Coordinates of C-alpha atoms (C1' of nucleotides) in Angstrom, one line a residue:
Chain A
M9 CA 22.2 -4.9 18.8
I10 CA 20.3 -2.5 20.9
N11 CA 22.7 0.5 21.9
E12 CA 20.9 3.4 24.2
T13 CA 23.2 6.0 23.2
V14 CA 22.1 5.8 19.8
R15 CA 22.4 9.2 18.0
V16 CA 21.3 9.9 14.3
R17 CA 20.9 12.6 12.2
F18 CA 18.9 13.8 8.9
A19 CA 20.9 16.7 7.2
P20 CA 19.1 17.9 4.2
S21 CA 20.3 21.2 2.5
P22 CA 17.3 23.6 2.3
T23 CA 16.4 23.5 -1.4
G24 CA 13.0 24.9 -0.7
Y25 CA 11.1 21.1 -0.5
L26 CA 11.8 17.9 1.2
H27 CA 12.4 15.1 -1.5
V28 CA 11.2 12.0 -1.4
G29 CA 14.4 10.3 -1.7
G30 CA 15.3 12.8 1.3
L31 CA 12.0 11.8 3.3
R32 CA 13.0 8.2 2.8
T33 CA 16.7 8.8 4.0
A34 CA 14.8 11.2 7.2
L35 CA 12.1 8.1 7.8
Y36 CA 15.0 5.3 8.0
N37 CA 16.7 7.5 10.3
Y38 CA 13.7 7.8 12.6
L39 CA 13.2 4.2 12.5
F40 CA 16.7 3.3 13.3
A41 CA 16.4 6.1 16.1
K42 CA 13.1 4.4 17.5
S43 CA 14.3 0.9 17.1
N44 CA 17.4 1.3 19.4
K45 CA 15.6 4.3 21.7
G46 CA 18.3 6.6 20.6
T47 CA 17.9 10.7 19.2
L48 CA 17.4 11.8 16.1
V49 CA 19.1 15.2 15.1
L50 CA 17.6 17.8 12.5
R51 CA 20.5 19.6 10.9
I52 CA 20.2 22.2 8.5
E53 CA 22.9 22.1 5.8
D54 CA 23.1 25.5 4.1
T55 CA 26.8 26.3 4.0
D56 CA 26.1 27.0 0.1
R57 CA 24.8 31.1 0.2
A58 CA 24.6 31.2 -3.8
R59 CA 21.8 28.5 -3.6
F60 CA 20.1 30.2 -0.8
V61 CA 15.9 29.5 -0.8
E62 CA 13.9 31.5 1.5
G63 CA 11.5 29.8 3.5
A64 CA 13.2 26.7 2.5
V65 CA 13.9 25.4 6.5
E66 CA 10.3 25.9 7.0
K67 CA 9.4 24.2 4.5
L68 CA 11.2 21.2 5.2
I69 CA 10.1 21.4 8.9
E70 CA 6.7 21.2 7.9
A71 CA 7.0 18.3 5.8
L72 CA 8.4 16.4 8.0
R73 CA 6.0 17.1 10.7
W74 CA 3.1 16.2 8.0
A75 CA 4.8 12.8 7.8
G76 CA 4.9 12.7 11.3
L77 CA 8.6 12.2 11.7
E78 CA 9.3 13.8 14.8
Y79 CA 13.3 14.5 15.6
D80 CA 14.5 15.1 19.0
E81 CA 16.5 17.9 18.6
G82 CA 16.6 20.5 15.7
P83 CA 15.6 23.6 14.3
D84 CA 11.6 24.6 15.5
K85 CA 8.9 25.6 13.4
D86 CA 8.8 29.3 15.1
G87 CA 12.2 29.7 13.5
N88 CA 14.4 29.2 16.8
Y89 CA 17.2 27.1 15.1
G90 CA 19.6 26.9 18.0
P91 CA 23.1 25.3 16.6
Y92 CA 21.2 23.0 14.5
V93 CA 21.6 25.4 11.2
Q94 CA 25.4 25.2 9.6
S95 CA 25.1 29.0 8.4
Q96 CA 25.0 30.1 12.3
R97 CA 28.0 27.9 12.9
L98 CA 30.4 29.3 10.4
Q99 CA 33.1 30.4 13.1
I100 CA 33.2 27.0 14.6
Y101 CA 34.4 25.3 11.1
K102 CA 37.0 28.5 10.9
N103 CA 38.4 27.2 14.1
H104 CA 38.5 23.5 13.0
A105 CA 40.1 24.6 9.9
E106 CA 42.4 26.3 11.2
E107 CA 43.3 24.1 13.8
L108 CA 44.0 21.9 10.9
I109 CA 46.6 24.1 9.4
K110 CA 48.4 24.4 12.8
S111 CA 48.7 20.5 12.8
G112 CA 50.3 20.3 9.2
K113 CA 47.1 18.6 8.0
A114 CA 45.6 21.2 5.7
Y115 CA 46.8 24.2 3.8
Y116 CA 45.6 27.8 2.4
C117 CA 45.2 27.6 -1.2
F118 CA 45.9 31.2 -3.0
C119 CA 45.0 29.5 -6.4
T120 CA 42.4 31.2 -8.8
S121 CA 39.5 29.2 -10.2
Q122 CA 41.0 30.3 -13.6
R123 CA 44.4 28.4 -12.9
L124 CA 42.3 25.8 -11.5
E125 CA 40.2 25.6 -14.9
A126 CA 43.2 25.6 -16.6
L127 CA 44.6 23.0 -14.9
R128 CA 41.8 20.6 -15.2
E129 CA 41.8 21.3 -18.7
E130 CA 45.3 20.4 -19.1
Q131 CA 45.1 17.0 -17.3
Q132 CA 41.8 16.2 -19.4
K133 CA 44.0 17.0 -22.3
L134 CA 47.0 14.9 -21.1
K135 CA 44.2 12.0 -20.6
L136 CA 45.4 11.6 -17.1
P137 CA 43.4 9.0 -15.2
Q138 CA 42.0 11.5 -13.2
A139 CA 41.7 15.2 -12.4
K140 CA 43.2 16.3 -8.8
Y141 CA 44.7 19.4 -7.8
D142 CA 48.4 19.6 -8.1
K143 CA 49.3 20.9 -4.4
H144 CA 50.9 24.0 -6.0
C145 CA 49.9 26.1 -2.8
L146 CA 51.3 23.4 -0.2
S147 CA 55.1 24.5 -1.6
L148 CA 54.4 28.1 -0.3
T149 CA 56.7 29.7 2.3
S150 CA 55.4 30.4 5.9
D151 CA 56.5 34.0 5.0
E152 CA 54.8 33.8 1.4
V153 CA 51.7 32.5 2.9
S154 CA 51.7 35.1 5.8
E155 CA 52.2 37.6 3.2
K156 CA 49.3 36.7 1.1
L157 CA 47.1 36.4 4.1
S158 CA 47.8 39.9 5.0
E159 CA 47.0 41.4 1.6
N160 CA 44.1 39.7 2.1
T161 CA 44.3 37.5 -1.1
S162 CA 41.6 35.2 -2.1
H163 CA 42.3 32.1 -0.8
T164 CA 40.6 28.5 0.5
I165 CA 41.9 26.1 3.1
R166 CA 42.8 22.5 1.7
L167 CA 42.8 18.7 2.9
N168 CA 46.2 17.5 2.4
V169 CA 45.7 14.6 1.3
I170 CA 48.8 11.9 1.8
G171 CA 49.5 9.5 -1.5
G172 CA 50.0 5.9 -1.2
Q173 CA 47.6 4.7 1.6
K174 CA 44.4 2.3 1.5
I175 CA 41.3 4.0 2.9
S176 CA 38.8 1.8 4.3
F177 CA 35.7 1.8 6.5
T178 CA 32.5 -0.2 7.2
D179 CA 29.0 0.6 5.5
V180 CA 26.4 -1.4 7.4
I181 CA 24.8 -2.1 4.3
R182 CA 27.7 -2.7 2.1
E183 CA 30.6 -4.0 4.2
I184 CA 33.6 -3.0 3.6
V185 CA 34.5 -0.4 0.9
E186 CA 38.0 0.7 -0.3
F187 CA 39.5 3.5 -1.8
E188 CA 43.0 4.4 -2.6
S189 CA 43.6 7.8 -0.9
D190 CA 45.6 8.5 -4.6
N191 CA 42.4 9.0 -6.0
V192 CA 41.4 11.7 -3.2
D193 CA 41.4 15.3 -4.2
D194 CA 43.1 18.1 -1.6
Q195 CA 39.6 18.6 -0.8
I196 CA 38.8 22.4 0.0
L197 CA 37.4 23.0 3.2
I198 CA 36.8 26.1 3.7
K199 CA 36.0 28.2 0.6
S200 CA 37.2 31.6 -0.6
D201 CA 34.0 33.1 0.9
G202 CA 34.7 32.0 4.1
N203 CA 32.1 28.9 4.4
P204 CA 32.7 25.4 4.8
T205 CA 32.1 23.1 2.3
Y206 CA 29.5 20.2 3.2
H207 CA 32.7 17.9 3.9
L208 CA 34.3 20.0 6.5
A209 CA 30.6 20.9 8.2
N210 CA 29.4 17.4 7.9
V211 CA 32.5 15.4 9.6
V212 CA 33.1 18.5 12.4
D213 CA 29.0 19.0 13.5
D214 CA 29.0 15.0 13.1
H215 CA 31.4 14.8 15.2
L216 CA 30.6 18.0 17.7
M217 CA 27.0 16.2 18.1
K218 CA 28.1 12.8 18.9
I219 CA 26.2 11.4 15.9
T220 CA 26.9 7.7 15.7
H221 CA 25.6 6.4 13.1
V222 CA 25.5 8.2 9.4
I223 CA 22.7 7.1 7.0
R224 CA 22.6 8.8 4.3
G225 CA 21.8 8.6 0.4
E226 CA 24.3 6.5 -1.8
E227 CA 25.7 9.5 -3.6
W228 CA 27.8 10.1 -0.6
L229 CA 29.5 6.8 -0.6
S230 CA 32.2 8.3 -2.9
S231 CA 33.1 11.1 -0.9
T232 CA 33.1 9.2 2.4
P233 CA 36.9 8.6 2.2
K234 CA 37.3 12.1 1.8
H235 CA 35.4 12.3 5.6
V236 CA 36.9 9.3 6.7
L237 CA 40.6 11.2 6.3
L238 CA 39.0 14.1 8.1
Y239 CA 38.0 12.1 11.2
D240 CA 41.9 10.7 11.1
A241 CA 43.3 14.3 10.7
F242 CA 41.1 15.5 13.8
G243 CA 42.1 12.9 15.4
W244 CA 38.6 11.5 15.9
E245 CA 36.8 8.3 15.9
P246 CA 34.5 8.0 12.4
P247 CA 30.6 7.3 13.0
V248 CA 29.3 3.9 11.4
F249 CA 28.2 4.6 8.0
A250 CA 25.0 3.1 6.5
H251 CA 24.6 4.7 2.5
L252 CA 21.1 3.6 1.2
P253 CA 20.0 2.9 -2.1
L254 CA 19.3 5.4 -4.7
L255 CA 15.4 5.9 -5.4
L256 CA 15.3 5.8 -9.0
N257 CA 13.3 7.0 -12.2
P258 CA 11.3 4.7 -14.4
D259 CA 14.3 4.8 -16.7
R260 CA 16.6 4.0 -13.8
S261 CA 18.3 7.3 -13.0
K262 CA 18.4 9.0 -10.2
L263 CA 14.8 10.0 -9.2
S264 CA 14.0 13.4 -10.7
K265 CA 12.0 16.1 -11.1
R266 CA 11.9 16.0 -14.6
Q267 CA 10.4 12.7 -15.2
G268 CA 7.7 13.2 -12.0
D269 CA 6.5 14.3 -8.9
V270 CA 9.8 14.6 -6.3
A271 CA 8.5 16.8 -3.5
V272 CA 6.9 15.3 -0.5
E273 CA 4.5 18.5 -0.7
D274 CA 3.2 16.8 -4.6
Y275 CA 2.0 14.0 -3.1
R276 CA 0.4 15.6 0.1
D277 CA -1.4 17.9 -2.5
K278 CA -1.9 14.8 -4.9
G279 CA -4.2 13.5 -2.0
Y280 CA -1.4 11.1 -0.8
L281 CA -1.9 9.8 3.0
K282 CA 0.8 10.4 4.6
E283 CA 0.5 6.8 6.2
A284 CA 0.6 5.7 2.5
L285 CA 3.5 7.5 1.5
I286 CA 5.5 6.4 4.3
N287 CA 4.5 3.2 4.2
F288 CA 5.6 2.9 0.9
V289 CA 8.7 5.1 0.8
A290 CA 9.5 2.4 3.6
L291 CA 9.8 -0.7 1.6
L292 CA 11.9 1.0 -1.0
G293 CA 15.1 -1.0 0.1
W294 CA 13.7 -2.2 2.8
N295 CA 11.8 -5.2 4.1
A296 CA 11.2 -7.3 7.2
G297 CA 12.1 -10.7 5.2
D298 CA 8.3 -11.7 5.6
D299 CA 5.2 -11.0 3.2
R300 CA 4.0 -8.0 5.1
E301 CA 3.2 -5.0 3.2
F302 CA 1.2 -2.7 5.1
Y303 CA 2.5 -0.8 8.4
Y304 CA 2.0 1.7 10.5
L305 CA 4.5 3.9 11.0
D306 CA 5.1 3.0 14.7
E307 CA 5.2 -0.6 13.2
L308 CA 7.7 0.3 11.1
A309 CA 9.8 1.4 14.0
E310 CA 9.2 -2.1 15.9
N311 CA 10.7 -3.8 12.9
F312 CA 13.1 -1.9 11.5
S313 CA 16.6 -2.9 11.0
L314 CA 19.6 -1.6 8.9
N315 CA 20.6 -4.6 8.0
R316 CA 17.9 -5.6 6.4
V317 CA 18.0 -2.5 3.8
N318 CA 18.8 -3.5 0.3
K319 CA 22.0 -2.7 -1.7
S320 CA 20.5 -1.5 -5.4
G321 CA 18.3 0.9 -5.8
A322 CA 14.6 1.0 -6.2
V323 CA 12.1 2.5 -8.9
F324 CA 9.7 4.5 -7.6
D325 CA 6.3 2.7 -8.9
I326 CA 3.6 4.8 -8.2
Q327 CA 0.8 2.2 -9.0
K328 CA 1.7 0.4 -5.7
L329 CA 1.9 3.8 -3.9
N330 CA -1.8 4.2 -5.3
W331 CA -2.5 0.7 -4.1
L332 CA -0.9 1.2 -0.4
N333 CA -3.1 4.6 -0.3
A334 CA -6.4 3.3 -1.1
E335 CA -5.3 0.5 1.7
H336 CA -4.8 2.7 4.3
L337 CA -7.6 5.1 3.1
R338 CA -10.1 2.2 4.0
K339 CA -8.5 1.6 7.2
L340 CA -8.6 5.3 8.3
P341 CA -11.3 6.3 11.6
D342 CA -14.3 7.9 10.5
D343 CA -13.3 11.1 12.4
R344 CA -10.3 11.8 10.1
L345 CA -12.0 10.6 6.8
L346 CA -14.8 13.2 7.8
Q347 CA -12.4 16.0 8.3
M348 CA -10.8 15.1 5.2
L349 CA -14.0 14.6 3.0
K350 CA -15.3 18.5 4.4
T351 CA -11.8 19.9 3.7
E352 CA -12.3 18.7 0.3
I353 CA -15.9 19.8 0.0
S354 CA -14.4 23.4 0.9
F355 CA -12.3 23.3 -1.7
S356 CA -15.2 22.0 -4.3
Q357 CA -18.2 23.5 -6.3
Y358 CA -20.1 21.8 -3.5
K359 CA -18.0 24.5 -0.9
D360 CA -21.6 26.5 0.0
K361 CA -24.0 23.5 0.4
K362 CA -24.5 22.0 3.7
F363 CA -24.6 18.6 4.5
S364 CA -24.4 16.7 7.9
D365 CA -21.8 14.7 9.3
E366 CA -24.1 11.5 9.1
Y367 CA -25.0 12.4 5.2
L368 CA -20.9 12.8 4.8
L369 CA -20.4 9.3 6.8
L370 CA -22.9 7.5 4.9
I371 CA -21.3 8.2 1.8
T372 CA -18.0 7.5 2.9
A373 CA -19.2 4.2 4.4
A374 CA -20.6 3.3 0.6
M375 CA -17.8 4.6 -1.0
K376 CA -15.0 3.3 0.6
E377 CA -14.1 0.3 -0.9
R378 CA -14.5 1.8 -4.2
V379 CA -12.0 4.9 -4.0
S380 CA -8.2 5.3 -3.8
F381 CA -8.3 8.9 -3.0
V382 CA -10.3 11.2 -0.7
K383 CA -11.3 13.6 -3.8
E384 CA -12.8 10.3 -5.2
F385 CA -15.5 10.7 -2.4
I386 CA -16.9 13.7 -4.3
S387 CA -15.6 13.3 -8.5
S388 CA -16.6 9.3 -8.0
C389 CA -20.0 9.9 -6.6
S390 CA -21.7 13.6 -7.4
Y391 CA -24.7 12.9 -7.6
F392 CA -24.9 12.6 -3.7
Y393 CA -24.0 16.2 -3.9
E394 CA -26.0 17.3 -6.9
A395 CA -29.1 15.1 -8.9
P396 CA -27.7 13.9 -11.9
S397 CA -27.8 16.8 -14.6
E398 CA -26.8 13.9 -17.5
Y399 CA -27.5 10.0 -17.9
E400 CA -24.7 7.8 -18.9
Q401 CA -25.6 7.4 -22.5
K402 CA -24.4 3.7 -22.8
S403 CA -26.5 2.9 -19.4
V404 CA -29.6 4.4 -21.4
E405 CA -28.8 2.8 -24.2
K406 CA -28.9 -0.5 -22.7
N407 CA -31.2 0.0 -19.5
W408 CA -33.9 2.2 -20.6
K409 CA -36.0 -0.2 -22.3
P410 CA -39.6 1.4 -23.4
E411 CA -41.4 -0.3 -20.5
T412 CA -39.2 1.1 -18.0
P413 CA -41.0 4.4 -17.5
A414 CA -44.0 2.6 -16.2
H415 CA -42.1 0.3 -13.9
L416 CA -40.3 3.5 -12.3
I417 CA -43.7 5.0 -12.0
R418 CA -44.6 1.9 -10.1
L419 CA -41.6 2.2 -7.8
S420 CA -41.8 5.6 -7.0
E421 CA -45.5 4.8 -5.9
E422 CA -44.3 2.3 -3.6
F423 CA -41.9 4.0 -1.7
D424 CA -43.8 7.6 -1.8
R425 CA -46.3 4.7 0.4
L426 CA -43.0 3.9 3.1
D427 CA -42.8 6.1 6.0
I428 CA -38.9 7.3 6.3
P429 CA -37.8 3.4 4.7
S430 CA -34.6 1.3 5.7
K431 CA -32.7 -0.1 3.4
E432 CA -34.5 -3.3 4.0
D433 CA -37.8 -2.0 3.1
Y434 CA -36.5 -0.7 -0.3
E435 CA -34.8 -4.2 -1.2
S436 CA -38.6 -5.4 -0.1
V437 CA -40.5 -3.0 -1.8
L438 CA -38.5 -3.5 -5.0
T439 CA -38.6 -7.6 -4.6
K440 CA -42.2 -7.4 -4.6
V441 CA -42.7 -5.1 -7.7
A442 CA -40.2 -7.1 -9.5
E443 CA -42.3 -10.1 -8.5
E444 CA -45.7 -9.1 -9.5
L445 CA -44.0 -7.8 -12.8
G446 CA -42.5 -11.1 -12.9
I447 CA -39.1 -9.9 -13.9
G448 CA -35.7 -10.4 -12.4
K449 CA -34.7 -7.3 -9.9
G450 CA -31.8 -6.6 -12.3
N451 CA -34.4 -5.2 -14.7
L452 CA -35.5 -2.8 -12.2
I453 CA -32.3 -2.0 -10.3
H454 CA -30.4 -0.7 -13.0
P455 CA -32.6 1.5 -14.6
L456 CA -33.7 2.6 -11.2
R457 CA -29.7 3.5 -10.3
L458 CA -29.7 5.5 -13.6
A459 CA -32.8 7.5 -12.7
V460 CA -31.4 8.6 -9.3
S461 CA -27.5 8.6 -9.8
G462 CA -26.9 9.0 -13.8
Q463 CA -24.3 6.5 -13.7
S464 CA -24.3 2.7 -14.2
T465 CA -21.9 1.9 -11.5
G466 CA -22.0 2.4 -7.4
P467 CA -22.7 1.5 -4.1
G468 CA -25.2 -1.3 -3.8
M469 CA -28.8 -0.3 -5.4
F470 CA -30.5 -0.3 -1.8
D471 CA -27.7 2.0 0.3
L472 CA -28.0 4.3 -2.5
L473 CA -31.7 5.0 -1.6
Y474 CA -31.1 5.1 1.7
I475 CA -28.3 7.5 1.3
L476 CA -30.3 9.8 -0.5
G477 CA -33.6 9.5 1.0
K478 CA -37.1 8.9 -0.1
N479 CA -38.1 12.4 -1.5
E480 CA -34.5 12.8 -3.2
V481 CA -35.1 9.7 -4.7
I482 CA -39.0 10.0 -5.9
K483 CA -38.1 13.2 -7.0
R484 CA -34.5 12.2 -9.0
I485 CA -37.4 9.2 -10.8
N486 CA -39.7 12.4 -12.1
T487 CA -36.9 14.1 -13.3
A488 CA -35.6 11.1 -15.1
L489 CA -38.4 10.4 -16.7
E490 CA -38.8 13.9 -18.0
K491 CA -35.2 14.1 -19.3
I492 CA -34.7 10.4 -20.4
S493 CA -37.9 10.2 -22.6
T494 CA -36.4 13.2 -24.6
Q495 CA -33.0 12.8 -24.4
Chain B
rG27 C1' 38.3 8.8 -18.6
rG28 C1' 39.1 7.5 -13.4
rC29 C1' 36.9 5.8 -8.7
rG30 C1' 32.9 3.6 -6.3
rC31 C1' 28.6 0.7 -6.1
rG32 C1' 25.0 -2.4 -8.0
rU33 C1' 22.6 -6.4 -11.0
rU34 C1' 16.7 -12.2 -9.2
rC35 C1' 9.3 -11.7 -13.2
rG36 C1' 7.2 -5.1 -16.4
rU37 C1' 7.8 -2.9 -11.0
rC38 C1' 9.3 -3.5 -5.4
rU39 C1' 11.0 -8.0 -3.2
rA40 C1' 11.7 -13.2 -0.4
rG41 C1' 16.4 -15.9 -0.8
rU42 C1' 23.0 -16.0 3.2
rG43 C1' 25.3 -23.9 -0.8
rG44 C1' 20.6 -28.8 -0.7
rC45 C1' 13.8 -27.3 2.2
rU46 C1' 13.5 -23.9 -5.0
rU47 C1' 9.7 -27.5 -10.9
rA48 C1' 12.8 -19.7 -7.6
rG49 C1' 7.9 -17.5 -2.8
rG50 C1' 4.9 -13.0 -2.1
rA51 C1' 3.4 -7.7 -3.3
rC52 C1' 1.5 -4.3 -7.2
rG53 C1' 0.0 -4.1 -12.0
rC54 C1' -2.0 -7.2 -15.9
rC55 C1' -5.8 -11.3 -17.5
rG56 C1' -10.0 -15.0 -15.7
rC57 C1' -13.2 -17.3 -13.0
rC58 C1' -16.3 -16.6 -8.1
rC59 C1' -19.1 -13.7 -5.3
rU60 C1' -23.0 -10.1 -7.1
rC61 C1' -28.3 -5.3 -8.7
rU62 C1' -23.3 -2.4 -11.4
rC63 C1' -18.5 -1.0 -9.8
rA64 C1' -15.8 -2.0 -6.0
rA65 C1' -13.6 -4.7 -2.0
rG66 C1' -12.8 -9.7 -1.1
rG67 C1' -11.8 -15.5 -2.2
rC68 C1' -9.6 -18.5 -6.4
rG69 C1' -6.6 -18.9 -10.2
rG70 C1' -3.4 -17.8 -14.8
rA71 C1' 0.2 -15.4 -17.7
rG72 C1' 5.3 -13.2 -16.2
rA73 C1' 12.4 -14.5 -14.0
rU74 C1' 17.1 -19.0 -19.0
rC75 C1' 18.4 -15.2 -10.8
rA76 C1' 23.5 -10.1 -16.8
rC77 C1' 26.7 -13.1 -19.2
rG78 C1' 30.8 -16.1 -19.0
rG79 C1' 34.1 -19.0 -16.3
rG80 C1' 35.6 -21.7 -11.7
rU81 C1' 35.1 -24.1 -6.6
rU82 C1' 31.5 -28.0 -4.8
rC83 C1' 28.4 -34.3 -4.3
rA84 C1' 25.3 -29.9 -5.0
rA85 C1' 25.1 -22.5 -6.6
rA86 C1' 20.3 -17.6 -7.6
rU87 C1' 23.5 -18.5 -3.3
rC88 C1' 31.1 -18.8 -2.9
rC89 C1' 35.0 -16.8 -6.1
rC90 C1' 37.1 -14.6 -11.0
rG91 C1' 36.3 -11.8 -15.3
rU92 C1' 33.4 -9.7 -18.7
rA93 C1' 29.0 -6.3 -19.9
rC94 C1' 25.6 -3.6 -18.7
rG95 C1' 23.0 0.1 -15.2
rC96 C1' 23.8 4.1 -11.8
rG97 C1' 26.4 7.4 -8.4
rC98 C1' 30.9 10.4 -7.2
rU99 C1' 34.6 13.0 -10.1
rA100 C1' 32.9 21.7 -8.3
rC101 C1' 35.4 27.5 -3.9
rC102 C1' 27.2 22.0 -4.7
rA103 C1' 24.9 19.4 -1.0

RNA sequence: GGCGCGUUCGUCUAGUGGCUUAGGACGCCGCCCUCUCAAGGCGGAGAUCACGGGUUCAAAUCCCGUACGCGCUACCA
């Protein structure tokens, strides 16, 4: 099903951040474009002046770039919008609406919002099945219309929907969807402020930009008949539609701010890897039909197919995201891990301390399998950055025996005799001492770990000693001997 | 209210009429490994496939109905 001429678009409205649901929509568009060698267009749908947010377009672009979803056409990061921001294309929509008026497919409406509101109230009172515009202004004569227009009467342009017809379209994900035109309102195309509504701008742009597949969220399914009617009115071929299932809160309502983070920036700031977020969100509503869970972006593109997108909404399960984050973290190349750790350190209490790359790399190697987030390379093993100031009480009670100080002094003396010890050196020394004392290695290891790290958990003992280095180890043993006995 | 869409373990899902005593993953529990914690390996609990009718020799899979959930119902997108 490879189509060389595939053109898709991601068309968010600039709300100030990129919603994770939007990220998934963008991702599916990206994957579909990639797997068909097609083109992905980014188009900003900012026709609602009342909801204008400063800097929102830039934020959107930045979030997309962070996630690695490169688009082929669209506004760029330097503020060159080109023809891809709707607020800069107002005349185009106006012209198209007027074309529809000329052909009798649309008409001017001079009704005030008060009349519209009253109409709606009345219809509700009468318990009419649905509230719809009563086509009041359709009966105006052309003279009346020109008079009102010349008087600059506030007006909108509405689509004249003819009742009694079936509107059906094919959705890749849901197959054939049917609506009655009786249930479709005379949609406003141009608002009284001169701006187009989403419906008009969207249809006009999708046509002008030669979009072949409209892949968007399910919240648009109900307005698709309006769009189909519009394509029809213009005499255009509608694109193929694919309505994606919604991302859900744990209570199964549409994913919202109130119940957790929804902005991709939030996840980025919390330390989630773009690889993990992309991987996770890709699997929310799609799978290749096998058991595979781990993907990189390019691998998703190789395997993606719209036909395998699910119909039902998916709960955003943070636990699985966390797991994927850990999985991706472990596979991160050393240089990237190092960079991320350094950045993390520069924001931490250790920002003024100097650590060599070699040292930090030893830490990540030792901790990789014990953390899910980069920041845990600091928070879960602070003893690599400073000597412990406290000793875990539970471990003291369990592992600090009356004979422990003597054992540790013995170990410390033996370590001191070593010249630049390796892990193996530490291990053989400790093994030897344990044998001579006639005790299990654990009896030395647990108190030793407590002494040098202050904790009862962490990497392998000999890795820990090796990373800290002989002098530091001896110093910490001495400190622990003083502090713990008096604790 | 109307219209539309959906409904398989807590969650993400496999399943397109017989291979299914419904498979995998996350999470949870246990065991193994082991100096701890992880990682890894092995195993366990967990789904009367929303419910009720059909069709069929045979249905999670096809049809009809009901329930429930969600979305839309704006001069928002």
